[in-house]
mmCIF file with all atom_site columns, C-alpha atoms in Angstrom:
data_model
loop_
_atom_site.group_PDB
_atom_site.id
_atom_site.type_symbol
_atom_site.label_atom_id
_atom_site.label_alt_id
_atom_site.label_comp_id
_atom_site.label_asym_id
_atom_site.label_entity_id
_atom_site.label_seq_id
_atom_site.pdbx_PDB_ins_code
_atom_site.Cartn_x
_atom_site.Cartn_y
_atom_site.Cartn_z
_atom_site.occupancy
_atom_site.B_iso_or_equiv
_atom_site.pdbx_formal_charge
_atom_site.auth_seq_id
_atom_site.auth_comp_id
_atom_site.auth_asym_id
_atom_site.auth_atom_id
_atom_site.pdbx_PDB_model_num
ATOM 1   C CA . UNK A 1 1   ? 260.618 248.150 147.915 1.00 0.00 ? 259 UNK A CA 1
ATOM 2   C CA . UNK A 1 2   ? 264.061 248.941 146.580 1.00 0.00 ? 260 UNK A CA 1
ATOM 3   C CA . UNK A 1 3   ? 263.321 248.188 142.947 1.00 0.00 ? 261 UNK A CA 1
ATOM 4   C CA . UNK A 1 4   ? 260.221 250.219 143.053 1.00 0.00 ? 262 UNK A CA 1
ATOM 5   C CA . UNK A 1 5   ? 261.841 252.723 144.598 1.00 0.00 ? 263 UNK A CA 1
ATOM 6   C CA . UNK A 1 6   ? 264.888 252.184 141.641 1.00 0.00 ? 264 UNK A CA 1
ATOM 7   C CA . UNK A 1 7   ? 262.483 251.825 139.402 1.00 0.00 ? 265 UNK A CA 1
ATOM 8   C CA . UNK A 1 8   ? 260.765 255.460 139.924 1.00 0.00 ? 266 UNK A CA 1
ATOM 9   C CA . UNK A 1 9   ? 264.548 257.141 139.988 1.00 0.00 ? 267 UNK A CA 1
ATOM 10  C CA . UNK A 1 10  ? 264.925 255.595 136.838 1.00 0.00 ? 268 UNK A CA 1
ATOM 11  C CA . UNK A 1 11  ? 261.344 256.501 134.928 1.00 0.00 ? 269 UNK A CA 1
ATOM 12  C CA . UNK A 1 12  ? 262.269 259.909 136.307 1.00 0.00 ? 270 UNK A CA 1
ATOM 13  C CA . UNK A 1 13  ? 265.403 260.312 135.147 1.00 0.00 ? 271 UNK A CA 1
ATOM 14  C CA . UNK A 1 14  ? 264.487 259.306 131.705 1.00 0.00 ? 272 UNK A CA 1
ATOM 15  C CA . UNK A 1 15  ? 261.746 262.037 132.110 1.00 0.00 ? 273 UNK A CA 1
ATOM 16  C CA . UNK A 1 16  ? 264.555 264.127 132.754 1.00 0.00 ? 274 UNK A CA 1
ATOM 17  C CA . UNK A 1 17  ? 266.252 263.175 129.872 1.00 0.00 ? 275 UNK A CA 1
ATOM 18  C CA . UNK A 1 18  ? 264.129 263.561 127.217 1.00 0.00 ? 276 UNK A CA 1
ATOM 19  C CA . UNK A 1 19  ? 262.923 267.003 128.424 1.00 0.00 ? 277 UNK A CA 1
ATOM 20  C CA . UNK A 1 20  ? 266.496 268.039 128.159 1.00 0.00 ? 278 UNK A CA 1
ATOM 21  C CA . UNK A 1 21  ? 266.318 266.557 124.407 1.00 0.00 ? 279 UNK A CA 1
ATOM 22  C CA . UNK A 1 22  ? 263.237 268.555 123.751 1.00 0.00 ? 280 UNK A CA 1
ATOM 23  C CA . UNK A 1 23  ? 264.491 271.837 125.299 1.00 0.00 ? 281 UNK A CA 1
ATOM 24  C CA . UNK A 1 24  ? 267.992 271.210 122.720 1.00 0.00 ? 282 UNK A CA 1
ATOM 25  C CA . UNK A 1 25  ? 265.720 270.828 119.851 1.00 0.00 ? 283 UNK A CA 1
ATOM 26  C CA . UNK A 1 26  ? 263.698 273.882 120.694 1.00 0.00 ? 284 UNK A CA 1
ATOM 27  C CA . UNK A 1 27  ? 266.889 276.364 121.301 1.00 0.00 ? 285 UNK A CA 1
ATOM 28  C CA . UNK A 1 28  ? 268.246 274.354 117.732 1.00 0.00 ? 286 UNK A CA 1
ATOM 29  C CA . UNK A 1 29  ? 264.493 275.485 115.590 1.00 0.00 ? 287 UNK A CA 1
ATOM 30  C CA . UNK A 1 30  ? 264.609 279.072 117.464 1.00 0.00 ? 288 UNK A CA 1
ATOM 31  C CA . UNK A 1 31  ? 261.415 278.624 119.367 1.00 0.00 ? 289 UNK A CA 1
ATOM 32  C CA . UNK A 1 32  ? 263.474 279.126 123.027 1.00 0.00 ? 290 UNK A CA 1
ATOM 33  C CA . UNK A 1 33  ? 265.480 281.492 123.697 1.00 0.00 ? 291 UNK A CA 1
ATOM 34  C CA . UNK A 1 34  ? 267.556 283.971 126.449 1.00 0.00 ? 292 UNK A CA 1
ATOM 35  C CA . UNK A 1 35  ? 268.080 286.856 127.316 1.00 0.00 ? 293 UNK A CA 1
ATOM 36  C CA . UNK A 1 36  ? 272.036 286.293 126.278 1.00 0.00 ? 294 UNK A CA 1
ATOM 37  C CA . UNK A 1 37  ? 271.140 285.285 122.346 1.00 0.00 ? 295 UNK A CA 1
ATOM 38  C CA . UNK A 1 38  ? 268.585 288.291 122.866 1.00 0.00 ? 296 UNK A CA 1
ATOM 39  C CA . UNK A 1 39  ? 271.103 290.365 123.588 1.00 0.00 ? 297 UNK A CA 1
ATOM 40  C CA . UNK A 1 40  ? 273.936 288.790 121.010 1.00 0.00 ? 298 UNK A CA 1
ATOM 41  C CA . UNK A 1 41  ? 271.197 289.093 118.020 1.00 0.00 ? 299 UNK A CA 1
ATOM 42  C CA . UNK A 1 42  ? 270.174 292.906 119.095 1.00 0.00 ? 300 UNK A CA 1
ATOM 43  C CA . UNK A 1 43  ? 273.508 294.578 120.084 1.00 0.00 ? 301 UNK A CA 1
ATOM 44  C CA . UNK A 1 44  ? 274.380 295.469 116.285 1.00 0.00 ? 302 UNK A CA 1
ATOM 45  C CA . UNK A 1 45  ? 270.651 297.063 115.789 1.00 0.00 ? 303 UNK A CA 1
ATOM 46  C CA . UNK A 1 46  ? 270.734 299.428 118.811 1.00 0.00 ? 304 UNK A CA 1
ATOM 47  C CA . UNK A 1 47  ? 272.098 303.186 118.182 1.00 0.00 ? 305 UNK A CA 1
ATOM 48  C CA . UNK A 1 48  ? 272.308 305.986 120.152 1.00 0.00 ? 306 UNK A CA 1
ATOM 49  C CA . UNK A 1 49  ? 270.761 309.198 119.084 1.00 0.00 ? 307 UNK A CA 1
ATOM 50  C CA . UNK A 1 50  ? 271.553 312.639 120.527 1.00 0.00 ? 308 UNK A CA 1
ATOM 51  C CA . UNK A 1 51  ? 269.804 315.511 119.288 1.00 0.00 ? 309 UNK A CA 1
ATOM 52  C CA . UNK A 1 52  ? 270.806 319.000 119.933 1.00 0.00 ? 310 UNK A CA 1
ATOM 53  C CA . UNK A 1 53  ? 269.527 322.741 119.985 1.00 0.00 ? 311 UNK A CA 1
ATOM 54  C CA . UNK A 1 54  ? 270.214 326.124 121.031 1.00 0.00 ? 312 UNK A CA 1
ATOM 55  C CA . UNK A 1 55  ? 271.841 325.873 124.228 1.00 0.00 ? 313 UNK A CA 1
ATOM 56  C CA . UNK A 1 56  ? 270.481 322.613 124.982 1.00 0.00 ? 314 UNK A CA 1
ATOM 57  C CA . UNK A 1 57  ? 271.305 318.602 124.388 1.00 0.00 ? 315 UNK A CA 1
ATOM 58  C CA . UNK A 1 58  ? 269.339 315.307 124.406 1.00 0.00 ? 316 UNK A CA 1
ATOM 59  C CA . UNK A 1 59  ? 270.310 311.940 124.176 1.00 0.00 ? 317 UNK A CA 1
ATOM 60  C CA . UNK A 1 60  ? 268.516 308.907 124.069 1.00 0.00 ? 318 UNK A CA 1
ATOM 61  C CA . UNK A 1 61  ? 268.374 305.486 122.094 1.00 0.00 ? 319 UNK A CA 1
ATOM 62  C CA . UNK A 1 62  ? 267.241 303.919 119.033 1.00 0.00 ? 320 UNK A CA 1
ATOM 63  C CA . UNK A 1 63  ? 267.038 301.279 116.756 1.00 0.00 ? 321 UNK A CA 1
ATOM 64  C CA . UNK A 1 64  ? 267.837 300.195 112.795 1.00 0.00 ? 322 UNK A CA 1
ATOM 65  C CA . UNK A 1 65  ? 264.279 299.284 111.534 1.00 0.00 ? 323 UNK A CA 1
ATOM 66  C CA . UNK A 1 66  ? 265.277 298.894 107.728 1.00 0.00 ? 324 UNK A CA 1
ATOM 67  C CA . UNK A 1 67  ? 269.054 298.441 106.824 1.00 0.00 ? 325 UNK A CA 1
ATOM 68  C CA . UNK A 1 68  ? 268.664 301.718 104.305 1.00 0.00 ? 326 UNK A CA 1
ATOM 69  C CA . UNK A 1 69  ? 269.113 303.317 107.112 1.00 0.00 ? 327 UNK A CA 1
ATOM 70  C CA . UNK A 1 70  ? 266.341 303.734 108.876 1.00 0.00 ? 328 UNK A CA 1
ATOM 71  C CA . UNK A 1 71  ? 266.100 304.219 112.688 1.00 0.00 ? 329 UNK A CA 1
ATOM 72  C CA . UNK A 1 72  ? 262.996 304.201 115.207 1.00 0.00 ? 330 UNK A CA 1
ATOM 73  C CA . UNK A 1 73  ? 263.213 306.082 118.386 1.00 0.00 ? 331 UNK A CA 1
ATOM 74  C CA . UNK A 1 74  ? 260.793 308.188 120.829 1.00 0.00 ? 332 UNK A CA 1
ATOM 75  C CA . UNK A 1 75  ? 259.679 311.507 119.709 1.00 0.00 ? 333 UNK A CA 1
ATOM 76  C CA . UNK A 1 76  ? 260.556 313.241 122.321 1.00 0.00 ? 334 UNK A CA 1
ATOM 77  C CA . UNK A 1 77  ? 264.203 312.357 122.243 1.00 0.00 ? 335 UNK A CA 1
ATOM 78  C CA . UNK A 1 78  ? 264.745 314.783 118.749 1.00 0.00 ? 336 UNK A CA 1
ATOM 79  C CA . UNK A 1 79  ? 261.467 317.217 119.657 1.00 0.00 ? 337 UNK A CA 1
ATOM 80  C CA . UNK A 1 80  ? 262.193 320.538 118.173 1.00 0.00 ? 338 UNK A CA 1
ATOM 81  C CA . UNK A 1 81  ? 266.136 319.594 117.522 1.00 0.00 ? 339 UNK A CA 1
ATOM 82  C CA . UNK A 1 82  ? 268.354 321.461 114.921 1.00 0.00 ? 340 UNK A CA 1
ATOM 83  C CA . UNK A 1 83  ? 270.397 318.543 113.974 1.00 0.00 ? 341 UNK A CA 1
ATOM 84  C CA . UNK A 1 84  ? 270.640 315.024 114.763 1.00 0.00 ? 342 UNK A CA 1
ATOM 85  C CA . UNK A 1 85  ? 273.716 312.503 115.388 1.00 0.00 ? 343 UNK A CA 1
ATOM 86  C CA . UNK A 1 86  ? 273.578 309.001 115.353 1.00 0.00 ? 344 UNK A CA 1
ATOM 87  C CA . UNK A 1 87  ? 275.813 306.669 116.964 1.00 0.00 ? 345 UNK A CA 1
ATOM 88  C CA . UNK A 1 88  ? 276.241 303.194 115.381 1.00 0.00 ? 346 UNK A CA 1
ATOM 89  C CA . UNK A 1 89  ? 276.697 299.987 117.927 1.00 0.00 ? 347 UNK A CA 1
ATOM 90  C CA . UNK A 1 90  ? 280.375 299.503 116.390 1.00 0.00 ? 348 UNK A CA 1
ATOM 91  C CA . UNK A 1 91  ? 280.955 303.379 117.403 1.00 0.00 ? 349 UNK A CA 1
ATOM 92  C CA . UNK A 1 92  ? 280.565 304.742 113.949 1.00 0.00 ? 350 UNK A CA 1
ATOM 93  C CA . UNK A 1 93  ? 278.595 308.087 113.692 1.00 0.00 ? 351 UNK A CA 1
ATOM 94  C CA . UNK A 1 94  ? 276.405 309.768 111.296 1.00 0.00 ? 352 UNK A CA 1
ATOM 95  C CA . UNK A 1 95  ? 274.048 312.624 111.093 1.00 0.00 ? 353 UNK A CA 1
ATOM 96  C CA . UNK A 1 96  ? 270.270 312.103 110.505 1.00 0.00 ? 354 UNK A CA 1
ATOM 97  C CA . UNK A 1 97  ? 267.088 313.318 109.043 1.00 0.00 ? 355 UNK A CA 1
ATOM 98  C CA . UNK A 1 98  ? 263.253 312.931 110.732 1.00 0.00 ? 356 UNK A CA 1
ATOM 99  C CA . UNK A 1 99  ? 261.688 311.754 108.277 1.00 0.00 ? 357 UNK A CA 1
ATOM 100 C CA . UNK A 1 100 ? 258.303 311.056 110.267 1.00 0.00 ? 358 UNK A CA 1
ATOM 101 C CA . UNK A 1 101 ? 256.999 311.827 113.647 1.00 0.00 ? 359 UNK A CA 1
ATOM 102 C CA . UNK A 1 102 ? 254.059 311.624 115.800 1.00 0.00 ? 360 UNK A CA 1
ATOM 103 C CA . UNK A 1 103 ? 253.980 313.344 118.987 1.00 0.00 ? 361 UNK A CA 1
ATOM 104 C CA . UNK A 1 104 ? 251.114 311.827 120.389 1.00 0.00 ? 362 UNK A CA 1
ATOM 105 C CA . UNK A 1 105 ? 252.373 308.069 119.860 1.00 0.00 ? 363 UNK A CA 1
ATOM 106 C CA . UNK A 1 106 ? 255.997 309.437 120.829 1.00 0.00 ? 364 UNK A CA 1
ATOM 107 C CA . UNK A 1 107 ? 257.644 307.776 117.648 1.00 0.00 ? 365 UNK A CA 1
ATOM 108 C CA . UNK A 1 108 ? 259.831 308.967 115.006 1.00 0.00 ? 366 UNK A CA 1
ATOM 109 C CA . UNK A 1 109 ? 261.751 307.314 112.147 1.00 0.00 ? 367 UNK A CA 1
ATOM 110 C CA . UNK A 1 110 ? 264.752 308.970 111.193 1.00 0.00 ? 368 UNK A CA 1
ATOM 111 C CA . UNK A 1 111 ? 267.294 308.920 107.825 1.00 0.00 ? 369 UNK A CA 1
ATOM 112 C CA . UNK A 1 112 ? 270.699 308.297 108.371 1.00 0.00 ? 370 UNK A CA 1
ATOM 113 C CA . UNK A 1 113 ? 272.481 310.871 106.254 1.00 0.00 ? 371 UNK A CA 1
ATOM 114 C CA . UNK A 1 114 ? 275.559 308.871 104.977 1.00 0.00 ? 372 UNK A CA 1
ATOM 115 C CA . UNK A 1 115 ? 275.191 305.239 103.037 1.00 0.00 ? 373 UNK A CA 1
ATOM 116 C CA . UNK A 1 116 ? 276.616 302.556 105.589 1.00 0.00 ? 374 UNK A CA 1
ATOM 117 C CA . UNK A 1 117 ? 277.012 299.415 104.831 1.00 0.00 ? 375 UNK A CA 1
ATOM 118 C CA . UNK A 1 118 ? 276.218 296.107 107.259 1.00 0.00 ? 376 UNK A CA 1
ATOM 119 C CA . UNK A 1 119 ? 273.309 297.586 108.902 1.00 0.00 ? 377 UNK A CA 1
ATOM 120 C CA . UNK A 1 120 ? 271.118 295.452 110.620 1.00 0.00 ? 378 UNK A CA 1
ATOM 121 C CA . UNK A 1 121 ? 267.676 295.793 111.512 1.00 0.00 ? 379 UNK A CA 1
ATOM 122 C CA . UNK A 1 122 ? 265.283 294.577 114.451 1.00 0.00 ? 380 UNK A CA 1
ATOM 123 C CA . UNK A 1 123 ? 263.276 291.337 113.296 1.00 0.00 ? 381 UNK A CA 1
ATOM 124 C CA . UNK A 1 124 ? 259.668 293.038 114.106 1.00 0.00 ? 382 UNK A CA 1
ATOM 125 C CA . UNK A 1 125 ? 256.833 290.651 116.684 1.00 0.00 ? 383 UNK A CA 1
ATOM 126 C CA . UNK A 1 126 ? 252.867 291.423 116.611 1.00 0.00 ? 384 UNK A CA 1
ATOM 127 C CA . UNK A 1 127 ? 250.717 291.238 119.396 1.00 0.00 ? 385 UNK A CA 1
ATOM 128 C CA . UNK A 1 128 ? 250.730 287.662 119.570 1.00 0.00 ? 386 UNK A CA 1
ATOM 129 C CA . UNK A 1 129 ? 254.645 287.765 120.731 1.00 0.00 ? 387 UNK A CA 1
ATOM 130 C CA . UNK A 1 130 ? 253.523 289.904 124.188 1.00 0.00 ? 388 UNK A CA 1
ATOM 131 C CA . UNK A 1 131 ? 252.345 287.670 126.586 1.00 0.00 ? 389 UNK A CA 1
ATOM 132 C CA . UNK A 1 132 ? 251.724 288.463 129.741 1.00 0.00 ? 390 UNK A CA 1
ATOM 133 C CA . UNK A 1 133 ? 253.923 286.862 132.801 1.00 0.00 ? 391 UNK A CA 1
ATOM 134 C CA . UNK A 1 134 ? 256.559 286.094 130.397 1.00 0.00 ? 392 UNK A CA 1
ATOM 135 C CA . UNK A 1 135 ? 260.235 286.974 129.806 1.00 0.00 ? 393 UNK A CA 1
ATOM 136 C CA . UNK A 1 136 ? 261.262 291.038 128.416 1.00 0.00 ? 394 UNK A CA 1
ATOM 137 C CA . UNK A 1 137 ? 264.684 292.507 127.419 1.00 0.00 ? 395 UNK A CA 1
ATOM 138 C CA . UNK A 1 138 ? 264.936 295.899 127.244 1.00 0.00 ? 396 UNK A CA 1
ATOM 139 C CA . UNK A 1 139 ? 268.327 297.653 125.284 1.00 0.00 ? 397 UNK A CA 1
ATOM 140 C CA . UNK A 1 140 ? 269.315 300.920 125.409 1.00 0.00 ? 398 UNK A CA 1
ATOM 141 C CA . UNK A 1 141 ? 271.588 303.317 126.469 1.00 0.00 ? 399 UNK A CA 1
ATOM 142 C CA . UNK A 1 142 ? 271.158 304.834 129.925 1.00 0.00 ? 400 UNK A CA 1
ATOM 143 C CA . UNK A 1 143 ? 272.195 308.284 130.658 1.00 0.00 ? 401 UNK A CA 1
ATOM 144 C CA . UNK A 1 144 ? 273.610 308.945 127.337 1.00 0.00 ? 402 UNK A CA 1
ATOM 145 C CA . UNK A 1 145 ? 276.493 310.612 126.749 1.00 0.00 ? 403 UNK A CA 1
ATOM 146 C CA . UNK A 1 146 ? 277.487 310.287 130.307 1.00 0.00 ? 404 UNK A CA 1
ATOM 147 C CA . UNK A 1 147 ? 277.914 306.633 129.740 1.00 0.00 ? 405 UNK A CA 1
ATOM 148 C CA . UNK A 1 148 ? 278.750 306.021 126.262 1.00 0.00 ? 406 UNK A CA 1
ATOM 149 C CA . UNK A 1 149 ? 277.996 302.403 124.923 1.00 0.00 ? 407 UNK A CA 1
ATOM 150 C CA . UNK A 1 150 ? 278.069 299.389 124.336 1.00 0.00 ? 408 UNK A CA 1
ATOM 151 C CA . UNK A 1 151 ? 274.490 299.445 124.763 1.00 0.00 ? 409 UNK A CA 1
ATOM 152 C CA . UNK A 1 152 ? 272.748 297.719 127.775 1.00 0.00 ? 410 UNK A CA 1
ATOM 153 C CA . UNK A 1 153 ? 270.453 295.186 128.366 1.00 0.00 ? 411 UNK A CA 1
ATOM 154 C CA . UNK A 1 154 ? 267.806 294.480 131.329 1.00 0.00 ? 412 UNK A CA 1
ATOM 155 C CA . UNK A 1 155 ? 265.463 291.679 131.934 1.00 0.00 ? 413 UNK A CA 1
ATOM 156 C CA . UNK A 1 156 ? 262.023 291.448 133.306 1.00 0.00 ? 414 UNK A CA 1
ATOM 157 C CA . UNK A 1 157 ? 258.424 290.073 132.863 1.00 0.00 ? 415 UNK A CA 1
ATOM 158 C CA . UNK A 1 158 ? 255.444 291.627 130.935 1.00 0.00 ? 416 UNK A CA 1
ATOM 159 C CA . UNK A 1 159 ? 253.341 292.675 133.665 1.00 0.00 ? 417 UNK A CA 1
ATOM 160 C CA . UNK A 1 160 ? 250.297 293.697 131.570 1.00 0.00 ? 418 UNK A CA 1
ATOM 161 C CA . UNK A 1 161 ? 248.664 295.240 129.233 1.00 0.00 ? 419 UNK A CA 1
ATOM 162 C CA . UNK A 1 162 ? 246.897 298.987 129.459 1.00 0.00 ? 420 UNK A CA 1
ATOM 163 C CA . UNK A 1 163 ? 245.148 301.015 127.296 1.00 0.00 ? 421 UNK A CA 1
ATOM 164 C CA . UNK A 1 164 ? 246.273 305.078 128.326 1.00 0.00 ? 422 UNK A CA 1
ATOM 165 C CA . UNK A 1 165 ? 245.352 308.673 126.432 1.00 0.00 ? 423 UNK A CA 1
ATOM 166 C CA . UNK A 1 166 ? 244.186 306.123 123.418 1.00 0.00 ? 424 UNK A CA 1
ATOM 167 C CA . UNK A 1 167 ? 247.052 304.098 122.684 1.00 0.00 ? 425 UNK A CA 1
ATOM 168 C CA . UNK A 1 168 ? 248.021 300.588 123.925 1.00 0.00 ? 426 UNK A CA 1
ATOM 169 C CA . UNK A 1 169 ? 251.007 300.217 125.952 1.00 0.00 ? 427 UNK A CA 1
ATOM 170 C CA . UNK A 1 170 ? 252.980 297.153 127.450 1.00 0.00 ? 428 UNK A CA 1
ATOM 171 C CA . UNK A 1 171 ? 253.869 298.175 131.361 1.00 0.00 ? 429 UNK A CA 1
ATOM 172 C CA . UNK A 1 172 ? 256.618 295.987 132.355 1.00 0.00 ? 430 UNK A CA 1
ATOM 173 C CA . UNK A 1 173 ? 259.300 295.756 135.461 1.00 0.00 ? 431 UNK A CA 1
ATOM 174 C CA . UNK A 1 174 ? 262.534 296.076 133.382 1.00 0.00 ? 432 UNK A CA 1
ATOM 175 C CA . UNK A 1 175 ? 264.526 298.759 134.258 1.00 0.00 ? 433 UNK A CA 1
ATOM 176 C CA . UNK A 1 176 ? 263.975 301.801 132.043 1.00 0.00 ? 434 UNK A CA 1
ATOM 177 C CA . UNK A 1 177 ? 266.635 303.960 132.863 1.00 0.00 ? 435 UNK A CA 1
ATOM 178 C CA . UNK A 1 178 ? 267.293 307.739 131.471 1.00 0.00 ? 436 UNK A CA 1
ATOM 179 C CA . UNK A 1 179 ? 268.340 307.412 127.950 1.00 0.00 ? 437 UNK A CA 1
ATOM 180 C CA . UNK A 1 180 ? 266.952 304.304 127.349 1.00 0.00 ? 438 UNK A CA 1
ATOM 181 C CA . UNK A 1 181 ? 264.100 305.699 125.736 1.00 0.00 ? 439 UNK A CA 1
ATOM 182 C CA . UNK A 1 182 ? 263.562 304.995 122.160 1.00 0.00 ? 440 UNK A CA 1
ATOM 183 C CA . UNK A 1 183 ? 265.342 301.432 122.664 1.00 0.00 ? 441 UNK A CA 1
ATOM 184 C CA . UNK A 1 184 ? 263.458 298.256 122.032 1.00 0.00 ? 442 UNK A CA 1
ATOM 185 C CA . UNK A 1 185 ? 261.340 296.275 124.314 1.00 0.00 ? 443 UNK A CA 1
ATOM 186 C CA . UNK A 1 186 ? 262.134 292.787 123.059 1.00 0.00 ? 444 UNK A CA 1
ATOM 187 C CA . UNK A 1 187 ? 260.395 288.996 123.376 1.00 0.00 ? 445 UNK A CA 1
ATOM 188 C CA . UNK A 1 188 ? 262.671 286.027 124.037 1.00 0.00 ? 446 UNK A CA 1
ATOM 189 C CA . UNK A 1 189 ? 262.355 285.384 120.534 1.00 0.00 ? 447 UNK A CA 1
ATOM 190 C CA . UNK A 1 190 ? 264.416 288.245 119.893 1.00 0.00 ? 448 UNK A CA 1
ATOM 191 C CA . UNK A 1 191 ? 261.276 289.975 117.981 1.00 0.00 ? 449 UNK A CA 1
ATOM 192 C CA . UNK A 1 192 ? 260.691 293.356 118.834 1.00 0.00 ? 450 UNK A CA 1
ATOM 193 C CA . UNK A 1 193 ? 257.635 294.073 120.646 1.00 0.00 ? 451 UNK A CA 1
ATOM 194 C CA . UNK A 1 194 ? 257.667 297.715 122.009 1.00 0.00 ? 452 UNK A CA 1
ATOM 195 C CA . UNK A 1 195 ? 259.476 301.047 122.352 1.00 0.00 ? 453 UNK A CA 1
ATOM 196 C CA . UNK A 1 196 ? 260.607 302.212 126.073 1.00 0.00 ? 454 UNK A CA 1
ATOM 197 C CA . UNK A 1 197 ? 258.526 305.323 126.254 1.00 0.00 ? 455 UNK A CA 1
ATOM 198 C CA . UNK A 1 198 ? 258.201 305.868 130.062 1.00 0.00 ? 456 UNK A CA 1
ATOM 199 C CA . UNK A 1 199 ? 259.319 304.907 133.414 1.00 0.00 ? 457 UNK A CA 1
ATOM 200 C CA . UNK A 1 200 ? 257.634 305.168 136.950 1.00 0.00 ? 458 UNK A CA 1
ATOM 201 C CA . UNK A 1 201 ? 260.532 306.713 139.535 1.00 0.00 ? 459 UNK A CA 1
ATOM 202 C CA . UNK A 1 202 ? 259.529 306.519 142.834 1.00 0.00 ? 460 UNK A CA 1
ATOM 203 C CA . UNK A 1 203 ? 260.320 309.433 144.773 1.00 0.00 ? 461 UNK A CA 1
#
């Protein structure tokens, strides 16, 4: 009875063991991830954006899509704004452009207006990296001004998928806080898969 029972502490730690190999060659080839190398690979592509009119002042957040400059946020952080200012993740500013906007989608690319160099831009998923039940980051920078960066990160699940008002959306339980919208919705791969657009606040 004792070497069976030595015997099955044995076969399972060798289970154990080679698992453990396995999971060190995934994290080596990229396929698992974290939420901390999430965070470590995204921090430099997140920007705040604060757009400003007449008597009035939004902020929310953003991301570089294309290291010419280009940014991604919701439309209805820079709806109807006069000018635009951009704040880089190493706390560099510049002012920006829209270049393209869709209200009904609620996105909106913008220019920065100054050449900087080192940019670095999102790597981009497809449907097939949102999965539901598994692992979300979401990055941004909540309450805007009132906290200025570094940006912040919050993890979650993908709770499902929903169609609403013709578009496809990803409803999820990370914390979306004010300001956050126009961050990035991110897979444990790191890909982007979706743009914080709206949050449900219980009253």
């Amino acid at each position: 009875l004792f070497w069976q029972q030595k015997s099955t502490v044995d076969n399972a730690q060798s289970q154990i063991n080679s698992l453990k190999t396995q999971l060190a060659n995934l994290q080596e080839t990229g396929q698992v991830s974290s939420v901390q190398s999430v965070a470590s690979q995204n921090s430099p592509c997140m920007v705040r954006v604060d757009a400003n009119d007449p008597g009035f002042q939004s902020s929310g957040s953003g991301f570089i899509v294309d290291v010419r400059g280009y940014i991604m946020t919701n439309e209805h952080v820079i709806n109807n704004s006069t000018t635009i200012n951009v704040t880089l993740s190493d706390g560099k500013q510049s002012a920006a452009t829209v270049t393209a906007s869709d209200a009904k989608m609620d996105l909106a690319i913008l220019k920065l207006s100054t050449n900087t160099a080192n940019l670095v831009a999102v790597v981009l998923g497809t449907n097939n990296d949102i999965v539901i039940g598994e692992d979300a980051v979401a990055a941004g920078f909540p309450l805007g001004t009132d906290l200025p960066g570094p940006v912040s990160f919050s993890g979650g699940i993908i709770s499902a998928m929903r169609s609403m008002n013709g578009g496809q959306y990803i409803q999820t339980d990370v914390t979306i806080n004010p300001g956050s919208s126009g961050g990035g919705l991110f897979a444990l791969s790191g890909k982007l898969i979706g743009i914080p657009t709206a949050a449900v606040i219980p009253f």
